[in-house]
Coordinates of C-alpha atoms and ligand atoms in Angstrom, one line a residue:
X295 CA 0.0 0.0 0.0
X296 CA 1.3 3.2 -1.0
X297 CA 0.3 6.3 1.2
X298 CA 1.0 10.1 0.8
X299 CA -0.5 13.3 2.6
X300 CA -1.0 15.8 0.3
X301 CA -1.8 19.6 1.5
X302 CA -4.8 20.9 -0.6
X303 CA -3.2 24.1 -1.1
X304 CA -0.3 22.6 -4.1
X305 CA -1.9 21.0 -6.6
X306 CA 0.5 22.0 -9.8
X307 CA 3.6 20.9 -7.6
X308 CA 1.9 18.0 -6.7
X309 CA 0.5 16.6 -9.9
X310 CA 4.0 16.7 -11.3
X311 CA 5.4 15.0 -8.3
X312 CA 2.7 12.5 -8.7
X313 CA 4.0 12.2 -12.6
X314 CA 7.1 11.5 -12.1
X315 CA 6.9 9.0 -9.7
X316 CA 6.8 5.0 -10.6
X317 CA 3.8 3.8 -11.1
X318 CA 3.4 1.2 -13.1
X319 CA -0.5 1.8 -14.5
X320 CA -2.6 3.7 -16.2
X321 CA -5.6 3.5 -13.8
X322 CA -3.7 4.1 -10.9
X323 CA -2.5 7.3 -12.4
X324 CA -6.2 8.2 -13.2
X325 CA -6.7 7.4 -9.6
X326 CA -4.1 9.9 -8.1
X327 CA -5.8 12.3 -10.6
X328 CA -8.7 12.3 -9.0
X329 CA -7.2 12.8 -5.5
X330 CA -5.1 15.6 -6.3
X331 CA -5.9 19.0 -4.4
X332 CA -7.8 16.8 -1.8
X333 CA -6.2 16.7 1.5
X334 CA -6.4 12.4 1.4
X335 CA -4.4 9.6 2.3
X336 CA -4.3 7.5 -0.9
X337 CA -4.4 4.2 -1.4
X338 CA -2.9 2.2 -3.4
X339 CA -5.3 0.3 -5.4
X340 CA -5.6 -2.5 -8.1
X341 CA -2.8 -2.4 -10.7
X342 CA -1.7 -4.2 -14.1
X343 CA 1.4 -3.9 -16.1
X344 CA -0.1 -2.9 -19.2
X345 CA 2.9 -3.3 -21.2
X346 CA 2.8 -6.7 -20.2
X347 CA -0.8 -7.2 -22.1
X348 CA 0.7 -6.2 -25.3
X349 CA -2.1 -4.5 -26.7
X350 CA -3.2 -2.2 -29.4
X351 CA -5.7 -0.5 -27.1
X352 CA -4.0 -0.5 -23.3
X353 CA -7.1 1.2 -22.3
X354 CA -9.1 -2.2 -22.1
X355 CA -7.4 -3.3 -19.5
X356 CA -9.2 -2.3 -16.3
X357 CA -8.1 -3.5 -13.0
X358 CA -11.4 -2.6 -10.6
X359 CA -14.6 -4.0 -10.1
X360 CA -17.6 -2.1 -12.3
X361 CA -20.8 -1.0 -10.3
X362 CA -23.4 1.4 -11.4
X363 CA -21.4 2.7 -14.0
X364 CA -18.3 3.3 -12.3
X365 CA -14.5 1.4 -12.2
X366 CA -14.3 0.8 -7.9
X367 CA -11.8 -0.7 -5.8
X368 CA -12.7 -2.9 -2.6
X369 CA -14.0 -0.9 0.0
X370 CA -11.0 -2.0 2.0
X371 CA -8.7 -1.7 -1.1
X372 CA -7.4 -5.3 -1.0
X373 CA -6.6 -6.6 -4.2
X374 CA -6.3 -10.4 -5.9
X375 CA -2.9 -11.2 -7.4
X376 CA -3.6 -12.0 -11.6
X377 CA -0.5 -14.4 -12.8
X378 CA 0.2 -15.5 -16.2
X379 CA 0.0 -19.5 -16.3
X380 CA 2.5 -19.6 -18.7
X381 CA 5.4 -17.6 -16.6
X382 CA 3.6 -17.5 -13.5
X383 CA 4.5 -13.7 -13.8
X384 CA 1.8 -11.2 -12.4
X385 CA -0.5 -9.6 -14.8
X386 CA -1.9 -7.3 -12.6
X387 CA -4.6 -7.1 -9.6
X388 CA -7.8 -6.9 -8.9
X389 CA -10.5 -5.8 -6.2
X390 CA -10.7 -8.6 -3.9
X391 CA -14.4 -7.4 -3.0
X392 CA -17.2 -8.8 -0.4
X393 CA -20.4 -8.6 0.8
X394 CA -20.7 -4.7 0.5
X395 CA -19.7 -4.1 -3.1
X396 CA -21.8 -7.3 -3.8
X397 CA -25.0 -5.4 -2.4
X398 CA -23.7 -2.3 -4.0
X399 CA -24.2 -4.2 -7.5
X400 CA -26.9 -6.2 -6.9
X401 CA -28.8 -2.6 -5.9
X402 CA -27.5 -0.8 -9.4
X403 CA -28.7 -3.9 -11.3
X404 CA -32.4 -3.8 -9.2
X405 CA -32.5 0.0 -9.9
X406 CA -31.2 -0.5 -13.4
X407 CA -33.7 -2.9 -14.4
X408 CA -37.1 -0.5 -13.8
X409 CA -35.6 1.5 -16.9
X410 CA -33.5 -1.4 -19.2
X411 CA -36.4 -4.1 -18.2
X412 CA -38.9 -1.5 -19.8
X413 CA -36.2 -0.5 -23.1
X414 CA -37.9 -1.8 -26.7
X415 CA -36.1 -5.1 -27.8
X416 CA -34.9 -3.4 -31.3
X417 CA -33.1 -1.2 -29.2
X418 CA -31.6 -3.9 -27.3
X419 CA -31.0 -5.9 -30.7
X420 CA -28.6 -2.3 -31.2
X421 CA -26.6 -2.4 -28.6
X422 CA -25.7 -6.2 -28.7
X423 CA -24.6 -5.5 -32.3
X424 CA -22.9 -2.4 -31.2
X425 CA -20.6 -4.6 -28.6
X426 CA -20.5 -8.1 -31.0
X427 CA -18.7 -5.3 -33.5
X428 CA -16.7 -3.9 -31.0
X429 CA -15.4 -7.1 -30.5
X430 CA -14.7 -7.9 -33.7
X431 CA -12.9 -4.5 -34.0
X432 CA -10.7 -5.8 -30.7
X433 CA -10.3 -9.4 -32.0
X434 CA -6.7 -9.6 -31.6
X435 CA -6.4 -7.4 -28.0
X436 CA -9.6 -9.8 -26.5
X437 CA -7.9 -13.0 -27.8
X438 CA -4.7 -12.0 -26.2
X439 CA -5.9 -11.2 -22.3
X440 CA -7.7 -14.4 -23.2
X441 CA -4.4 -16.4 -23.7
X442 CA -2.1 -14.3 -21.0
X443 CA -5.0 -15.0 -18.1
X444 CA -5.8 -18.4 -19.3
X445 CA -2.3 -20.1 -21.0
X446 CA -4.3 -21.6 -24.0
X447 CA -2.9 -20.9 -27.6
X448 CA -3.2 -17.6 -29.2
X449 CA -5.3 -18.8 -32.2
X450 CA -7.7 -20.7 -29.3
X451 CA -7.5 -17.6 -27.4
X452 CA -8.8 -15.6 -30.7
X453 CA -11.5 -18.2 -31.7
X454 CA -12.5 -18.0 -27.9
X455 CA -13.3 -14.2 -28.9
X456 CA -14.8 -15.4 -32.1
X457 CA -17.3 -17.9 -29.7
X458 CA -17.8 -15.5 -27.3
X459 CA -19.0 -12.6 -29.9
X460 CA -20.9 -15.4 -31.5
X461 CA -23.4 -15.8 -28.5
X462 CA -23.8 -11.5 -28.5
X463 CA -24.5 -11.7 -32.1
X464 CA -26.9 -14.7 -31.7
X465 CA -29.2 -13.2 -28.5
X466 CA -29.2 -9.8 -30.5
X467 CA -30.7 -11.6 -33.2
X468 CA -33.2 -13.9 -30.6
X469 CA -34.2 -10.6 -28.7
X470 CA -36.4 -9.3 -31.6
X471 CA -38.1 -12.8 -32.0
X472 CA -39.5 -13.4 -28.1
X473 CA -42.7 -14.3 -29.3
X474 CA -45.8 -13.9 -27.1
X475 CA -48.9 -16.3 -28.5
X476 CA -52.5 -16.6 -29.0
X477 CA -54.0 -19.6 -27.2
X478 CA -57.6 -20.2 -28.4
X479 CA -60.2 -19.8 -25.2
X480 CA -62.6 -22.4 -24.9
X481 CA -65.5 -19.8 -24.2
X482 CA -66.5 -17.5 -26.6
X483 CA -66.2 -14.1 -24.3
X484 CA -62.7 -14.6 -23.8
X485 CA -59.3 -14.4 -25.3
X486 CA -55.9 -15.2 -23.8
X487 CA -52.7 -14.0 -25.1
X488 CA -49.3 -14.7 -23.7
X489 CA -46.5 -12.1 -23.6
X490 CA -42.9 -13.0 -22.1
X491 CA -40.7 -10.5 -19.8
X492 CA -37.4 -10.6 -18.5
X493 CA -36.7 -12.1 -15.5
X494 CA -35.2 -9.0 -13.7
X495 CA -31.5 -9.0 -12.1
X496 CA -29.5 -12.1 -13.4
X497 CA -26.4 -13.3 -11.0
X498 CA -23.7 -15.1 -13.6
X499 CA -21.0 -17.0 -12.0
X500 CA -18.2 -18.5 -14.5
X501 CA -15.2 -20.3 -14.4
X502 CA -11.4 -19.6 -16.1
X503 CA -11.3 -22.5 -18.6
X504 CA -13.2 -20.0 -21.2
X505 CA -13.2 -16.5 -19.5
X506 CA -15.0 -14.6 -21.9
X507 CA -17.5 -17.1 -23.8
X508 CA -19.1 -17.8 -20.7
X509 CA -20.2 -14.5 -20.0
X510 CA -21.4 -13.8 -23.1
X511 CA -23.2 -17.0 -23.1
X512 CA -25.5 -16.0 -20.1
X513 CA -25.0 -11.9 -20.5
X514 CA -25.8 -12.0 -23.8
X515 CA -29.1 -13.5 -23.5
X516 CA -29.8 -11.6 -20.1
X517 CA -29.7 -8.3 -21.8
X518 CA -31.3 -9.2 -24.5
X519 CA -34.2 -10.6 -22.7
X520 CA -34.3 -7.2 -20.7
X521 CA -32.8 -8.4 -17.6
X522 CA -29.7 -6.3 -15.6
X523 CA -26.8 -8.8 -14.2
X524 CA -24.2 -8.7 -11.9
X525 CA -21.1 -10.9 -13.2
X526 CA -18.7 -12.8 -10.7
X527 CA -15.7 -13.5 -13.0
X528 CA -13.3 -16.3 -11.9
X529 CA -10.6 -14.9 -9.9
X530 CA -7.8 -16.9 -12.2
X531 CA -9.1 -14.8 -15.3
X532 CA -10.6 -11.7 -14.2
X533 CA -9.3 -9.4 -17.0
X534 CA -11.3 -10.7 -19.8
X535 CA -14.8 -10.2 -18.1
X536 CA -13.7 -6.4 -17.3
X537 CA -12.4 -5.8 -20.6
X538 CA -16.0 -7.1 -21.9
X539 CA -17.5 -5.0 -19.9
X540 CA -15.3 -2.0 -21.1
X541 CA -16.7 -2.4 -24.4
X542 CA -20.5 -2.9 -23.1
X543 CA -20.3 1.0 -22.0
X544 CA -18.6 1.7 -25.1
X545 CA -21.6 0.3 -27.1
X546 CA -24.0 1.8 -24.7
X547 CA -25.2 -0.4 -22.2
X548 CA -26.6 1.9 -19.6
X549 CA -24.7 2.6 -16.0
X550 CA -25.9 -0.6 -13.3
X551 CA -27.4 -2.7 -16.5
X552 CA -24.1 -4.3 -15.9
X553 CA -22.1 -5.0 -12.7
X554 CA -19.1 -6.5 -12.0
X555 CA -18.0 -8.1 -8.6
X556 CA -14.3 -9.1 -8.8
X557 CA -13.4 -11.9 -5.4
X558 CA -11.4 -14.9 -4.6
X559 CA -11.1 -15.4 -0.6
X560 CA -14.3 -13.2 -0.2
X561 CA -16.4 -16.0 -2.6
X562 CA -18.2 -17.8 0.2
X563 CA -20.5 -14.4 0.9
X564 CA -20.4 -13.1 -2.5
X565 CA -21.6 -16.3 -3.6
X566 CA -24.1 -16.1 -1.0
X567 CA -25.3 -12.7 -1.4
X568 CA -26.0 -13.4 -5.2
X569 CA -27.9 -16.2 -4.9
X570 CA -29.9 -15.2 -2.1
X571 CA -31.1 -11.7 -2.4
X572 CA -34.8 -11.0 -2.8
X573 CA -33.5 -8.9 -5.8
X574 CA -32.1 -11.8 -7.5
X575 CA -34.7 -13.2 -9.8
X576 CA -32.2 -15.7 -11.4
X577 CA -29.1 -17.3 -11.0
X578 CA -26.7 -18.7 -14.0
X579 CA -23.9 -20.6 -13.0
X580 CA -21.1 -22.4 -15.3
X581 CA -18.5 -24.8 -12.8
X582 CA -17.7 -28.2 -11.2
X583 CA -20.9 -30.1 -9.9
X584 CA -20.5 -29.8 -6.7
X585 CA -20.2 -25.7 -6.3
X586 CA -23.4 -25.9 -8.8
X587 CA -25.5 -28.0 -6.1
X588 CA -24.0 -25.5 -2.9
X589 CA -25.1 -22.7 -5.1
X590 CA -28.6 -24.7 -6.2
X591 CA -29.6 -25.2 -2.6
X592 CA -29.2 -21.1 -1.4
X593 CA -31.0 -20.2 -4.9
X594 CA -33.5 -22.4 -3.4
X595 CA -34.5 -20.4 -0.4
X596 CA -36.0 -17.5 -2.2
X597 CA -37.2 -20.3 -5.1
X598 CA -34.9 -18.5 -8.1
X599 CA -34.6 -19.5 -11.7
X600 CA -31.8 -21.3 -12.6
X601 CA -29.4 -22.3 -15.1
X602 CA -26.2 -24.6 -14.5
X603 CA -23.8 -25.9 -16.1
X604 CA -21.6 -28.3 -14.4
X605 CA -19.1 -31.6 -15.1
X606 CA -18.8 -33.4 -17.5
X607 CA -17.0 -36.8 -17.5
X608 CA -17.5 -37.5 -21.3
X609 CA -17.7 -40.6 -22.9
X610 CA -15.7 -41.0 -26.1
X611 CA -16.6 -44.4 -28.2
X612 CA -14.7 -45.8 -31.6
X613 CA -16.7 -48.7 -33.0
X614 CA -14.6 -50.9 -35.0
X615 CA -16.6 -49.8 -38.0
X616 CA -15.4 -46.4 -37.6
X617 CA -12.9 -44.1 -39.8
X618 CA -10.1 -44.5 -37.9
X619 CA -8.1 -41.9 -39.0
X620 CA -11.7 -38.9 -38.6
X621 CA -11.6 -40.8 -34.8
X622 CA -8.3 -40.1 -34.2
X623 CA -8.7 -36.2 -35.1
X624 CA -12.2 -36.2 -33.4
X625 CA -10.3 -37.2 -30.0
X626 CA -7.7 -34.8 -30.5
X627 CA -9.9 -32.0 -31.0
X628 CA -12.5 -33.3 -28.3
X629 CA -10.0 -34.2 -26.0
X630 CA -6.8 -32.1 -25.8
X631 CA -9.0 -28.6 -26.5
X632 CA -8.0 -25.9 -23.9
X633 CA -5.4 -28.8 -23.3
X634 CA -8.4 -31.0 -21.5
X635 CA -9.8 -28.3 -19.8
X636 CA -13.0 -28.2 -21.0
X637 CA -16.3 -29.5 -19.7
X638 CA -17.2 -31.5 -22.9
X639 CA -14.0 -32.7 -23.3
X640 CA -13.6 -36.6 -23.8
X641 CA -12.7 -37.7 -20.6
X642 CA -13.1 -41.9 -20.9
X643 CA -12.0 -43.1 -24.6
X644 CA -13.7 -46.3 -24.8
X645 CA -12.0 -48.5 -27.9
X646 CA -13.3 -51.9 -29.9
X647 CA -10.9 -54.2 -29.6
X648 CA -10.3 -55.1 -32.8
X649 CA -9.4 -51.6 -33.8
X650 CA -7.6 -50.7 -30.5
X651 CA -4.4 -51.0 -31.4
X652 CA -4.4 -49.7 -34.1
X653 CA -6.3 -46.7 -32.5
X654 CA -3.8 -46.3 -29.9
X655 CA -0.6 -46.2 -31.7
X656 CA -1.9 -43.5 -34.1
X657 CA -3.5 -41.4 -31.4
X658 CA 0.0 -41.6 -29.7
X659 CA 2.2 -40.7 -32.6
X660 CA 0.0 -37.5 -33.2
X661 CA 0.2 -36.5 -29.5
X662 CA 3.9 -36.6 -29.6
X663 CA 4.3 -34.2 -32.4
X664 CA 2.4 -31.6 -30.0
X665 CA 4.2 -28.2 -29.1
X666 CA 3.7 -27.6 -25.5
X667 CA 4.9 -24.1 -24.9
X668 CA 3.8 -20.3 -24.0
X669 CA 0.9 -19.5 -26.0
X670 CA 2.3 -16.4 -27.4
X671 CA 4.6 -18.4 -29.3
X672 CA 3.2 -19.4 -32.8
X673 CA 4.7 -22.5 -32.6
X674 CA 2.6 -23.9 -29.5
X675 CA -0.3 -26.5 -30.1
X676 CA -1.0 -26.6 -25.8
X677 CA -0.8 -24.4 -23.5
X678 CA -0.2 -25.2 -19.7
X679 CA -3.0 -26.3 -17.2
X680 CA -4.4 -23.2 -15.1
X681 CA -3.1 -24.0 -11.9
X682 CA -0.6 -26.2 -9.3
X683 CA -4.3 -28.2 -8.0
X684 CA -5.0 -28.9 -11.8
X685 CA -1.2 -30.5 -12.3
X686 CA -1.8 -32.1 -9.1
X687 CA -5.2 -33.9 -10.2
X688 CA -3.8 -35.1 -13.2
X689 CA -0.8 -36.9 -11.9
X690 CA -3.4 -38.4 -9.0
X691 CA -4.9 -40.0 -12.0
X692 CA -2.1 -41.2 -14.2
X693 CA -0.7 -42.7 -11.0
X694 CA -3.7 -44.0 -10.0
X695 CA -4.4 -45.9 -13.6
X696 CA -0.9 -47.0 -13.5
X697 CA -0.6 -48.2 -10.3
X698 CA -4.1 -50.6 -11.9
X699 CA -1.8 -51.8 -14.3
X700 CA -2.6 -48.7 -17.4
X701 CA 0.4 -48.3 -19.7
X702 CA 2.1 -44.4 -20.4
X703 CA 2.4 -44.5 -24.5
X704 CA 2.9 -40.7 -24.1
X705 CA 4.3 -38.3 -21.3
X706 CA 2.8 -38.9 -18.4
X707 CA 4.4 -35.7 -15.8
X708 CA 4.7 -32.2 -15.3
X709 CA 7.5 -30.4 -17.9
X710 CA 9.8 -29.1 -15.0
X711 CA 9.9 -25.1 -16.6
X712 CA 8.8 -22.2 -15.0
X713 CA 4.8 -22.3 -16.0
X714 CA 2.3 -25.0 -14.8
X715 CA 3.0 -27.3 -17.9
X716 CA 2.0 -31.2 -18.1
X717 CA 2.7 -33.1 -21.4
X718 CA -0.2 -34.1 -22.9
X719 CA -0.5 -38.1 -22.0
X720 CA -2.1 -41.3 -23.6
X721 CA -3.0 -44.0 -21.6
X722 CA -3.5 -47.7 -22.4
X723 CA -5.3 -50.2 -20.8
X724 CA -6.6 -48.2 -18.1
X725 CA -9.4 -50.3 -16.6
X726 CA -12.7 -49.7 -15.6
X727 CA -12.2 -48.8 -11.9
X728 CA -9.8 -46.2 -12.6
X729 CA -10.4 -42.6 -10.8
X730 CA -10.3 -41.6 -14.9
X731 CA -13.1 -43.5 -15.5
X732 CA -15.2 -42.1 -12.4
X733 CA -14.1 -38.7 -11.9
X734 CA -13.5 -35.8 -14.5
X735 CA -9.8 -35.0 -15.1
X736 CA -9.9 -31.5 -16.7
X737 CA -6.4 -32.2 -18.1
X738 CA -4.3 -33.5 -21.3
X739 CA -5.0 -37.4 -20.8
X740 CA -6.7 -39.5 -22.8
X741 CA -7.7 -42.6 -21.5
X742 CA -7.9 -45.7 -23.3
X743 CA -10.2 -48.8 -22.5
X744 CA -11.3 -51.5 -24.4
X745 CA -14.7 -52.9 -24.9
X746 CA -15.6 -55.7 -26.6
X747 CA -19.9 -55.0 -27.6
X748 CA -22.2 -52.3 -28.1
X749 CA -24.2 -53.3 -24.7
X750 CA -21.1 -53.3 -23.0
X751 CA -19.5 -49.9 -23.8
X752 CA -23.1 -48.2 -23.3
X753 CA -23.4 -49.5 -19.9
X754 CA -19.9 -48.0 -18.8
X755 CA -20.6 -45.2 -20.7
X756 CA -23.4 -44.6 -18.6
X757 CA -22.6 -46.0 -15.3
X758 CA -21.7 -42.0 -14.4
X759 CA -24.0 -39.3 -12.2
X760 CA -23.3 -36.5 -14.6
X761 CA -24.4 -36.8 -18.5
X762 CA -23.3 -33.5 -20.2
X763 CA -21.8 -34.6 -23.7
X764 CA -21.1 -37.9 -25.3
X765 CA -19.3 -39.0 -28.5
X766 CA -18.7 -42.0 -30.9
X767 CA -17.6 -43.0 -33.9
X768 CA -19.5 -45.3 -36.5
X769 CA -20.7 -45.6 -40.1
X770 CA -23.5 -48.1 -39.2
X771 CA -26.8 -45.5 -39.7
X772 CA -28.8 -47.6 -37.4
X773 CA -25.5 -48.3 -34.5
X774 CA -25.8 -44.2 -35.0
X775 CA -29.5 -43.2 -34.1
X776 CA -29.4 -46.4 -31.5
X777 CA -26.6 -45.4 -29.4
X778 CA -27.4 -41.5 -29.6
X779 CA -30.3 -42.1 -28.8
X780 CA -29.2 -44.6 -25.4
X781 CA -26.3 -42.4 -24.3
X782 CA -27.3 -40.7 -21.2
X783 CA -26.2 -36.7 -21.5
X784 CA -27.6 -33.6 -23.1
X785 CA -25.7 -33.4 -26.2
X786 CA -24.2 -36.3 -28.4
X787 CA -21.5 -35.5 -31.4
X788 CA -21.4 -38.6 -33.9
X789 CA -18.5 -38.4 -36.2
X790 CA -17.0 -35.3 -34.8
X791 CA -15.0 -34.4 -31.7
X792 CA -16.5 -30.7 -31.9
X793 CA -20.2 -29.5 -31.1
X794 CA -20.1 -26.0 -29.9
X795 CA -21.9 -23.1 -31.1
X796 CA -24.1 -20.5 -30.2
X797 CA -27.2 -21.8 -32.2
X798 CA -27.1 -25.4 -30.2
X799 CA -28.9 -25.9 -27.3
X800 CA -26.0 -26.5 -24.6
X801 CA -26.5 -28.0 -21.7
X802 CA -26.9 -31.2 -19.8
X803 CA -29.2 -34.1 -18.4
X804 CA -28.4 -35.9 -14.5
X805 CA -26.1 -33.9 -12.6
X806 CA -24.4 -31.9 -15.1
X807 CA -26.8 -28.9 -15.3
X808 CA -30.2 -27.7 -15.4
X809 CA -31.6 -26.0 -18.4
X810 CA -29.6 -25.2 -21.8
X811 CA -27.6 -21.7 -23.0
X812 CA -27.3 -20.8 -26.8
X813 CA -30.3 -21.6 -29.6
X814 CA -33.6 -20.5 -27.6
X815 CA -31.9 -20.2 -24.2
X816 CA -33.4 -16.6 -24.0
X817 CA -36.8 -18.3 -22.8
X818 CA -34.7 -18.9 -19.4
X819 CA -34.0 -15.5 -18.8
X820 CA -37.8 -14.8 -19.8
X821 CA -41.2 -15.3 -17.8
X822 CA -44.4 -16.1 -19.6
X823 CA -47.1 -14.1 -18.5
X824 CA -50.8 -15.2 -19.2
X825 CA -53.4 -12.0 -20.2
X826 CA -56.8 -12.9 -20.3
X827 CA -59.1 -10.4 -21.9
X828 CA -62.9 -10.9 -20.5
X829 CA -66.1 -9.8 -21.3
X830 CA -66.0 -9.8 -24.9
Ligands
SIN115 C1 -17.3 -25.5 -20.9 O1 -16.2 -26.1 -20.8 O2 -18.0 -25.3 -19.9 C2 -17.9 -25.1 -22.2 C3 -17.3 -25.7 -23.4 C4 -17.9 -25.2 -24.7 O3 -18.7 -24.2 -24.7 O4 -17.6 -25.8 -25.7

């Protein structure tokens, strides 16, 4: 913390003092602006190194929470440490903010919503294609924050921005088309039509594995709806949600329509506070099952909407009558995307015996050609995992299937450089009872079992609490509606390793979620309310 007295009386001196001492940032510097000729003790609030970012437009880089309109520190001024997985050098800070700021926001977004709840939705349809331009315009400055907060590769960090302007463009597009409808009455002296409305203020809780699509995801079809929101980013990749938001006001989104609440060691009652305020009329969360049914249960006291998506623990299936060679690519993709940290990813790749050598060796040789590096560097296929716990988990469970008797065709440990790195891994034989097989890995392994029948690879396919995506390989038409059809999740992609878009409906069936995001997803941010006209 940085502290200085400065008399009232001195500004000129002062401001030049101020300039020519070392700050590193561009807010902070706005910050002492704004305190010069008043007689304060300053503190020294949120920074970033904006030379680190890189970018053609430094300004997008904010480093303070956003309520009502306005770029705030924590009310205490503590701040969250932002480090690059690749280099595990700081990025910058952030607010680490609680219960008061969360209040603060959640009150803008209540306030907000009398006026943007009541706005036409052509004019909403505007904005959204205001900011989906705007981030077009900024493609190559969003897709970097994406890869220095994240690690993934620069050209997944820019078709990140690419999916994440997608879901804008698409909810701009739904918000004109929310539909009311007729319903014939059965008596003749009345009519009933149905009209939808937004919800009202919309909490959205998302993780670091895609730190701007899954905003856009939910905020997109929040405002489009009509509703305000008040956006927890994930502390790992804060600076993506806040540049977002940068461009939101520069398209025009109105002060509180947006709010954003930056926290790490603060979650447990910002978490709380979004989920169970009266003023909260929904709650949209993307994360691990377990946070999802913590969060589920307080959205329950005040009986909220919500949405979640949660784990995955995908199955992966290549029938011996597949294309080898379109399987091998479809697990590649599927698997190693975001290098495993996705929650569709393949996480148990069941194989046919009869083509499971065969499989293996190929998958293998292709993995090994991967360039695991910094994700700046053009040359990188994989970035590193997001944190020390995620290289932790995955070593529990190659040690784990190798201690059951699974064979390491390919890496297998950490790479010892400065950066949380792990080569991406293929297993063999890893049976049944692994942890892989039971729990979701979020990591660069892909797991090899065999199976010897179509009954037998659905059943262990299924044997799982959480059914969020499925794949498989086969040219048999009928093997292809039949097994679709049986495998137990929300979205199934035959002859392909790659599903997502903003016009699917995404989302999953047992414990991985609770309503679908993209395609018509703007009905969950919308009530239907019945008008029936009497005495006709
Ligand atoms: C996720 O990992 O939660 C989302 C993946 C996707 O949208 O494809």
């Amino acid at each position: 913390m940085l502290r200085l007295s400065l008399p009232s009386s001195s500004s000129p001196p002062i401001a030049s003092t101020l300039r020519s001492l070392p700050l590193r940032t561009v807010a902070a510097r706005q910050t002492f602006r704004n305190t010069i000729g008043l007689n304060v003790w300053y503190r020294m609030a949120s920074t970033a190194n904006t030379n680190v970012f890189g970018l053609k437009d430094p300004s997008l880089i904010k480093t303070q929470g956003f309520i009502d309109g306005k770029w705030v520190d924590a009310r205490d001024g503590a701040t969250i440490r932002v480090t690059n997985p690749a280099t595990e050098e700081e990025l910058g800070t952030v607010p680490e903010m609680g219960l008061a700021e969360t209040q603060a926001a959640i009150s803008a977004a209540g306030k907000a919503f009398e006026t943007w709840g009541r706005t036409t939705a052509k004019s909403r349809h505007d904005i959204l294609m205001k900011l989906y331009a705007l981030m077009q315009e900024n493609h190559d400055d969003l897709g970097r924050i994406i890869t220095l907060e994240n690690g993934k590769p620069l050209a997944e960090g820019k078709g990140e921005n690419a999916y994440s302007s997608s879901f804008i463009e698409w909810y701009a597009e739904e918000a004109v088309r929310t539909y009311g409808e007729h319903i014939p009455s059965p008596f003749t002296n009345i009519r009933n039509v149905v009209i939808k409305q937004p919800v009202g203020v919309v909490s959205i809780l998302t993780p670091w594995n895609f730190p701007s699509a899954m905003i856009t995801r939910k905020l997109g079809a929040a405002l489009a709806a009509g509703c305000t929101a008040v956006i927890k980013p994930p502390p790992e990749t804060p600076f993506s949600a806040l540049a977002l938001t940068e461009l939101a006001r520069r398209a025009g989104v109105p002060d509180g329509v947006i709010n954003v609440v930056t926290t790490q060691k603060n979650v447990g009652e910002v978490g709380r506070e979004m989920c169970e305020s009266k003023t909260v009329k929904k709650v949209s969360f993307t994360g691990s099952t377990p946070v999802a049914k913590m969060l589920y249960g307080m959205a329950a006291s005040t009986l909220k909407k919500i949405s979640i998506e949660a784990g995955g623990n995908a199955p992966f299936i290549v029938f011996d009558d597949a294309d080898i060679d379109q399987a091998v690519d479809g697990a590649i993709a599927c698997k190693f995307r975001g290098s495993g940290q996705t929650c569709v990813c393949a996480n148990r790749i069941y194989v046919q015996s009869s083509v499971y050598a065969d499989f293996a060796s190929r998958l293998a040789q292709k993995v090994a050609g991967f360039k695991v590096g910094n994700g700046l560097d053009d040359k990188t296929t994989h970035g590193p995992l997001i944190h020390d716990r995620a290289i932790q988990k995955v070593q529990r469970h190659i040690d784990d299937a190798v201690s059951r008797g699974a064979n390491v065709l390919v890496g297998g440990q950490r790479i010892s450089t400065p950066g949380t790195f792990f080569s991406p891994t293929v297993l063999s034989e890893v049976p049944a009872d692994a942890l892989l097989n039971s729990e979701e890995t979020f990591g660069p392994v892909a797991a090899l079992t065999k199976f010897e029948t179509e009954a037998d690879v659905l059943e262990m396919a299924n044997n799982t609490d959480v059914g969020l995506a499925g794949y498989f390989f086969s040219r048999d038409v009928g093997r292809v509606w039949r097994v679709a059809e049986r495998l137990e999740v929300g979205m199934v992609g035959t002859n392909t390793g790659l599903i997502s878009h903003a016009t699917i409906p995404f989302g999953g069936v047992k414990e991985s979620g609770i309503g679908y995001e993209g395609s018509h997803g703007i009905g969950e941010y919308m009530n239907q309310k019945l008008i029936a006209f009497g005495g006709i």
